[in-house]
CSV table of C-alpha atoms in Angstrom, one decimal:
chain,number,residue,atom,x,y,z
A,248,MET,CA,-59.0,66.9,0.7
A,249,SER,CA,-57.4,64.3,-1.6
A,250,ALA,CA,-55.6,61.2,0.2
A,251,PRO,CA,-52.6,60.5,0.7
A,252,ARG,CA,-50.7,58.5,-1.7
A,253,PHE,CA,-46.6,56.8,-1.6
A,254,VAL,CA,-44.7,54.6,-3.2
A,255,ALA,CA,-43.7,51.2,-1.6
A,256,ALA,CA,-41.2,49.0,-3.2
A,257,CYS,CA,-40.4,45.2,-2.2
A,258,VAL,CA,-36.8,43.8,-2.5
A,259,GLN,CA,-37.0,39.9,-3.5
A,260,MET,CA,-33.4,39.2,-1.7
A,261,ARG,CA,-31.5,35.2,-1.2
A,262,SER,CA,-30.3,35.6,2.3
A,263,GLY,CA,-28.0,33.5,2.6
A,264,ARG,CA,-25.4,32.4,5.3
A,265,ASP,CA,-23.1,35.0,5.4
A,266,PRO,CA,-25.2,38.0,7.2
A,267,LEU,CA,-22.9,40.7,6.1
A,268,ARG,CA,-23.1,40.1,2.1
A,269,ASN,CA,-27.2,40.1,2.6
A,270,ARG,CA,-27.1,43.3,5.0
A,271,ASP,CA,-24.4,45.0,1.9
A,272,ALA,CA,-27.5,43.5,-0.8
A,273,ALA,CA,-30.3,44.5,1.4
A,274,VAL,CA,-28.4,47.8,1.5
A,275,ALA,CA,-27.5,48.0,-2.8
A,276,ALA,CA,-31.5,47.4,-3.3
A,277,ILE,CA,-32.3,50.1,-1.4
A,278,ARG,CA,-30.1,52.9,-2.7
A,279,GLU,CA,-31.8,51.1,-5.9
A,280,ALA,CA,-35.6,50.8,-4.6
A,281,ALA,CA,-35.3,55.0,-3.3
A,282,SER,CA,-33.6,55.9,-6.6
A,283,ARG,CA,-36.5,55.1,-8.3
A,284,GLY,CA,-39.0,56.7,-5.7
A,285,ALA,CA,-39.6,54.8,-3.2
A,286,GLN,CA,-40.2,55.8,0.5
A,287,TYR,CA,-41.3,52.6,1.4
A,288,VAL,CA,-39.3,49.8,1.2
A,289,GLN,CA,-39.4,46.4,2.2
A,290,THR,CA,-37.0,43.8,2.6
A,291,PRO,CA,-38.2,40.4,3.8
A,292,GLU,CA,-37.8,37.8,6.0
A,293,MET,CA,-34.2,36.3,7.4
A,294,THR,CA,-33.0,39.1,5.9
A,295,SER,CA,-29.6,38.5,7.0
A,296,LEU,CA,-29.4,35.1,7.2
A,297,LEU,CA,-30.6,31.8,6.1
A,298,GLU,CA,-29.3,28.6,8.1
A,299,ARG,CA,-31.3,25.7,9.5
A,300,SER,CA,-28.7,24.4,11.9
A,301,ARG,CA,-29.7,25.8,15.0
A,302,GLU,CA,-25.6,25.9,16.1
A,303,ALA,CA,-24.2,28.1,13.0
A,304,LEU,CA,-27.0,29.6,13.6
A,305,PHE,CA,-26.9,31.3,17.1
A,306,ASP,CA,-22.8,31.5,15.8
A,307,LYS,CA,-23.7,34.4,13.8
A,308,ILE,CA,-26.5,36.2,15.6
A,309,THR,CA,-26.7,39.2,18.5
A,310,VAL,CA,-28.6,41.3,19.9
A,311,PRO,CA,-29.8,43.9,18.4
A,312,GLU,CA,-28.0,46.3,19.0
A,313,GLN,CA,-24.6,45.1,18.5
A,314,ASP,CA,-26.4,43.4,14.7
A,315,PRO,CA,-24.3,44.8,11.9
A,316,THR,CA,-27.7,44.9,9.7
A,317,LEU,CA,-29.3,46.5,11.9
A,318,ALA,CA,-27.0,49.0,12.1
A,319,GLY,CA,-26.6,49.3,8.5
A,320,LEU,CA,-30.2,49.1,7.9
A,321,ARG,CA,-30.6,51.9,10.0
A,322,GLU,CA,-27.9,54.5,8.1
A,323,ALA,CA,-29.6,53.7,4.9
A,324,ALA,CA,-32.5,54.9,6.0
A,325,ARG,CA,-31.4,57.9,7.0
A,326,ALA,CA,-29.3,58.8,4.3
A,327,ARG,CA,-32.0,58.1,2.0
A,328,GLU,CA,-34.9,59.3,4.1
A,329,VAL,CA,-38.0,56.5,3.4
A,330,VAL,CA,-39.2,54.4,5.9
A,331,VAL,CA,-36.9,50.6,5.8
A,332,HIS,CA,-39.1,48.1,7.0
A,333,VAL,CA,-37.3,45.0,7.7
A,334,GLY,CA,-38.9,42.5,6.9
A,335,SER,CA,-37.2,40.3,9.8
A,336,LEU,CA,-33.8,39.5,11.8
A,337,ALA,CA,-32.7,36.5,13.9
A,338,VAL,CA,-31.4,38.2,17.3
A,339,ARG,CA,-30.5,36.6,20.7
A,340,ASN,CA,-33.9,36.1,23.0
A,341,GLY,CA,-31.9,34.8,25.6
A,342,ASP,CA,-31.2,30.3,24.5
A,343,LYS,CA,-33.3,30.8,22.1
A,344,VAL,CA,-34.1,33.5,19.3
A,345,ALA,CA,-36.9,36.1,18.7
A,346,ASN,CA,-37.7,36.0,14.7
A,347,ARG,CA,-38.5,40.2,15.4
A,348,ALA,CA,-39.5,42.9,12.4
A,349,PHE,CA,-37.9,46.1,12.9
A,350,LEU,CA,-39.4,49.3,11.7
A,351,ILE,CA,-37.1,52.4,11.6
A,352,ASP,CA,-38.6,55.5,10.7
A,353,ARG,CA,-37.3,58.2,7.4
A,354,GLU,CA,-34.4,59.5,10.7
A,355,GLY,CA,-32.8,56.0,10.6
A,356,ASN,CA,-35.0,55.6,14.3
A,357,ILE,CA,-36.1,52.6,15.6
A,358,ALA,CA,-39.6,52.8,15.7
A,359,ALA,CA,-41.9,49.8,16.0
A,360,THR,CA,-40.7,46.2,16.7
A,361,TYR,CA,-42.6,42.9,16.4
A,362,ASP,CA,-41.9,39.1,17.6
A,363,LYS,CA,-43.6,36.8,14.6
A,364,LEU,CA,-46.4,35.4,16.2
A,365,HIS,CA,-46.3,31.8,14.9
A,366,LEU,CA,-44.5,29.1,14.4
A,367,TYR,CA,-44.1,27.0,11.7
A,368,ASP,CA,-43.9,23.6,13.0
A,369,VAL,CA,-44.6,21.0,9.4
A,370,ASP,CA,-44.2,18.5,7.6
A,371,LEU,CA,-44.9,18.7,4.5
A,372,PRO,CA,-45.5,16.4,2.0
A,373,ASN,CA,-42.2,16.2,0.4
A,374,GLY,CA,-40.3,15.1,3.4
A,375,GLU,CA,-39.4,18.4,4.6
A,376,SER,CA,-40.2,19.2,7.6
A,377,TRP,CA,-40.1,22.4,9.6
A,378,ARG,CA,-39.2,23.2,14.1
A,379,GLU,CA,-39.3,26.4,14.4
A,380,SER,CA,-40.1,26.6,18.5
A,381,ALA,CA,-37.3,24.5,18.5
A,382,THR,CA,-35.1,27.6,18.3
A,383,TYR,CA,-37.3,30.3,18.2
A,384,THR,CA,-40.1,31.7,19.9
A,385,GLY,CA,-43.6,33.3,19.7
A,386,GLY,CA,-44.3,37.0,20.1
A,387,ALA,CA,-47.7,37.9,22.2
A,388,CYS,CA,-48.8,41.2,21.0
A,389,ALA,CA,-49.8,42.6,17.6
A,390,VAL,CA,-48.5,45.8,17.1
A,391,VAL,CA,-49.2,48.6,14.3
A,392,ALA,CA,-47.5,51.7,14.2
A,393,ASP,CA,-47.8,54.9,12.3
A,394,LEU,CA,-46.1,56.0,9.0
A,395,PRO,CA,-45.9,59.2,7.2
A,396,TRP,CA,-49.7,58.2,5.3
A,397,ALA,CA,-51.1,55.1,6.8
A,398,ARG,CA,-51.0,52.8,9.6
A,399,LEU,CA,-49.5,49.7,9.0
A,400,GLY,CA,-49.7,46.5,10.3
A,401,LEU,CA,-46.4,44.2,10.8
A,402,ALA,CA,-46.4,40.6,10.7
A,403,ILE,CA,-44.5,37.7,9.0
A,404,CYS,CA,-44.6,34.7,6.9
A,405,TYR,CA,-46.9,32.1,8.5
A,406,ASP,CA,-48.6,35.0,10.1
A,407,VAL,CA,-50.6,34.9,7.2
A,408,ARG,CA,-52.3,32.1,7.6
A,409,PHE,CA,-54.3,33.8,10.5
A,410,PRO,CA,-57.1,35.5,9.5
A,411,ALA,CA,-58.2,36.5,12.9
A,412,LEU,CA,-54.8,38.1,13.1
A,413,TYR,CA,-54.7,40.8,9.7
A,414,ARG,CA,-59.2,41.4,11.0
A,415,ALA,CA,-57.9,42.1,14.2
A,416,LEU,CA,-54.8,44.9,12.9
A,417,ALA,CA,-57.6,46.3,9.9
A,418,GLU,CA,-60.0,47.4,13.3
A,419,ALA,CA,-56.8,48.9,14.8
A,420,GLY,CA,-57.1,50.8,12.1
A,421,ALA,CA,-54.2,49.6,9.8
A,422,GLU,CA,-54.7,50.7,6.6
A,423,ILE,CA,-51.6,48.5,5.0
A,424,LEU,CA,-51.4,45.1,6.0
A,425,THR,CA,-48.0,42.4,5.4
A,426,ALA,CA,-46.3,39.5,5.3
A,427,PRO,CA,-42.9,39.4,4.6
A,428,ALA,CA,-41.5,36.2,4.5
A,429,ALA,CA,-38.8,33.3,3.6
A,430,PHE,CA,-42.5,31.6,2.5
A,431,THR,CA,-41.5,27.2,1.0
A,432,ARG,CA,-40.8,26.5,-2.4
A,433,GLN,CA,-43.7,23.7,-1.7
A,434,THR,CA,-46.2,25.7,0.0
A,435,GLY,CA,-45.7,28.7,-2.0
A,436,GLU,CA,-46.9,27.5,-5.5
A,437,ALA,CA,-50.4,26.4,-3.9
A,438,HIS,CA,-50.7,29.0,-1.3
A,439,TRP,CA,-49.0,32.2,-1.8
A,440,HIS,CA,-50.9,34.5,-4.1
A,441,VAL,CA,-54.3,33.1,-2.6
A,442,LEU,CA,-53.6,33.3,0.6
A,443,GLN,CA,-51.5,37.5,0.0
A,444,ARG,CA,-55.5,38.3,-1.7
A,445,ALA,CA,-57.9,36.8,0.4
A,446,ARG,CA,-55.7,38.9,3.9
A,447,ALA,CA,-56.6,42.3,1.2
A,448,ILE,CA,-60.1,41.3,0.4
A,449,GLU,CA,-60.8,40.8,3.5
A,450,THR,CA,-60.5,43.5,5.3
A,451,GLY,CA,-59.4,45.3,2.1
A,452,SER,CA,-56.3,46.9,3.3
A,453,PHE,CA,-53.2,46.5,1.4
A,454,MET,CA,-50.7,43.7,1.1
A,455,ILE,CA,-47.7,44.7,1.2
A,456,SER,CA,-45.0,41.9,1.5
A,457,ALA,CA,-41.3,41.0,0.0
A,458,ALA,CA,-40.4,37.4,0.0
A,459,GLN,CA,-37.1,35.3,-0.4
A,460,GLY,CA,-36.7,33.4,-3.7
A,461,GLY,CA,-34.0,30.9,-5.0
A,462,LEU,CA,-32.2,28.4,-4.3
A,463,HIS,CA,-30.1,29.2,-0.8
A,464,GLU,CA,-26.9,28.2,1.0
A,465,ASP,CA,-28.3,26.1,3.2
A,466,GLY,CA,-30.3,23.7,1.2
A,467,ARG,CA,-34.2,25.8,1.5
A,468,GLU,CA,-35.8,26.9,-1.3
A,469,THR,CA,-38.0,29.9,-1.0
A,470,TYR,CA,-40.9,31.2,-3.7
A,471,GLY,CA,-40.5,34.2,-4.2
A,472,HIS,CA,-43.1,36.4,-5.4
A,473,SER,CA,-42.9,39.3,-3.4
A,474,LEU,CA,-46.3,40.9,-4.1
A,475,ILE,CA,-48.2,44.8,-3.3
A,476,ILE,CA,-52.0,43.8,-4.3
A,477,ASP,CA,-54.6,46.0,-3.3
A,478,PRO,CA,-57.3,46.7,-1.3
A,479,TRP,CA,-60.1,45.2,-4.2
A,480,GLY,CA,-57.4,42.0,-4.5
A,481,ARG,CA,-55.5,43.0,-8.0
A,482,VAL,CA,-51.6,42.9,-7.8
A,483,LEU,CA,-49.9,45.7,-9.0
A,484,ALA,CA,-46.6,44.4,-8.9
A,485,ASP,CA,-44.8,40.6,-8.3
A,486,ALA,CA,-41.3,40.4,-8.8
A,487,GLY,CA,-41.6,36.9,-10.0
A,488,GLY,CA,-40.5,33.8,-8.5
A,489,ALA,CA,-36.8,33.9,-8.5
A,490,GLU,CA,-33.8,36.5,-8.5
A,491,PRO,CA,-33.2,38.9,-6.1
A,492,GLY,CA,-34.7,42.4,-7.3
A,493,VAL,CA,-37.2,45.9,-6.5
A,494,ILE,CA,-40.5,46.4,-7.3
A,495,LEU,CA,-42.3,49.0,-7.0
A,496,ALA,CA,-46.3,50.1,-6.4
A,497,GLU,CA,-47.7,54.1,-6.2
A,498,ILE,CA,-50.1,52.8,-2.6
A,499,ASP,CA,-53.0,54.9,-3.0
A,500,LEU,CA,-55.3,54.9,0.6
A,501,GLY,CA,-57.4,56.4,-0.8
A,502,LEU,CA,-58.8,53.0,-2.2
A,503,VAL,CA,-58.7,51.6,1.9
A,504,ALA,CA,-61.7,53.6,1.7
A,505,GLU,CA,-63.8,52.5,-0.7
A,506,ALA,CA,-62.6,49.2,-0.7
A,507,ARG,CA,-64.0,49.1,2.7
A,508,ALA,CA,-67.2,51.4,2.0
A,509,ARG,CA,-68.0,48.6,-1.0
A,510,ILE,CA,-67.6,45.4,1.2
A,511,PRO,CA,-67.7,47.0,5.2
A,512,ALA,CA,-67.4,43.3,6.0
A,513,LEU,CA,-65.2,44.6,8.8
A,514,ARG,CA,-68.4,46.4,10.5
A,515,HIS,CA,-70.6,43.8,9.6
A,516,ALA,CA,-68.8,41.8,12.3
A,517,ARG,CA,-71.3,40.5,15.4
A,518,ALA,CA,-70.2,37.8,17.8
A,519,PHE,CA,-71.4,34.6,17.8
A,520,THR,CA,-70.9,32.3,19.7
A,521,VAL,CA,-70.4,28.0,18.7
A,522,GLU,CA,-72.9,25.3,19.2
A,523,ALA,CA,-72.5,21.8,19.2
A,524,VAL,CA,-75.0,19.4,18.2
A,525,ARG,CA,-73.8,15.9,18.9
A,526,ASP,CA,-76.7,12.6,18.0
């Protein structure tokens, strides 16, 4: 019996400050991807809104049950009979915000959610400073979910720098790993491709990561380069740097078993302790 195959798509966006305009762009891209044969479509982190002002962000977001972008994407999934993986939306979570991914099935139902575990609190050499923890609350649980063809591991952006998370997802049966993102241009130029390929190679998994790209209305600049990478680390599709668009690739799940048989690193892991030797 041959391994399952399906067509995956990444939607590259340049989300701005108008959630409804961003929603409409995402819905149009999902329709395009479906018309080109996609069965699974992933959008980037912060699909509906990129807004640095905490006050403005709170003015424009709501709880998931009332979110118009989530409702629109659920309808798009149902109408086109595709799985839609919303890379993330900013949704109200008490007095803070959750950076939450939504997996929507082909009937438009929410099959799984995931809140970004690792918050991006950094000071970059070019003067950029980010303090996600001032606004967002981090998740506490890793999530895998079954697609019709394979098991998916959910993650978001900065999570990609934490290989233990991806190993845990693969050990939980995930054959497809993800990192939908709004990566800064500076860090993306340095690390985006190598991190994506490393997570695929280490676990013998596909990596599918939709991204934001270009100069946004709130002044930030993101790297783009939405990627689909196979379990041997080969780039199957790359959206390039800045322009919105859709990329597609066939996902052959047989390549997961092949890569994991050739380099069985998941099975070879051993428990160990760390000994600190001091003078």
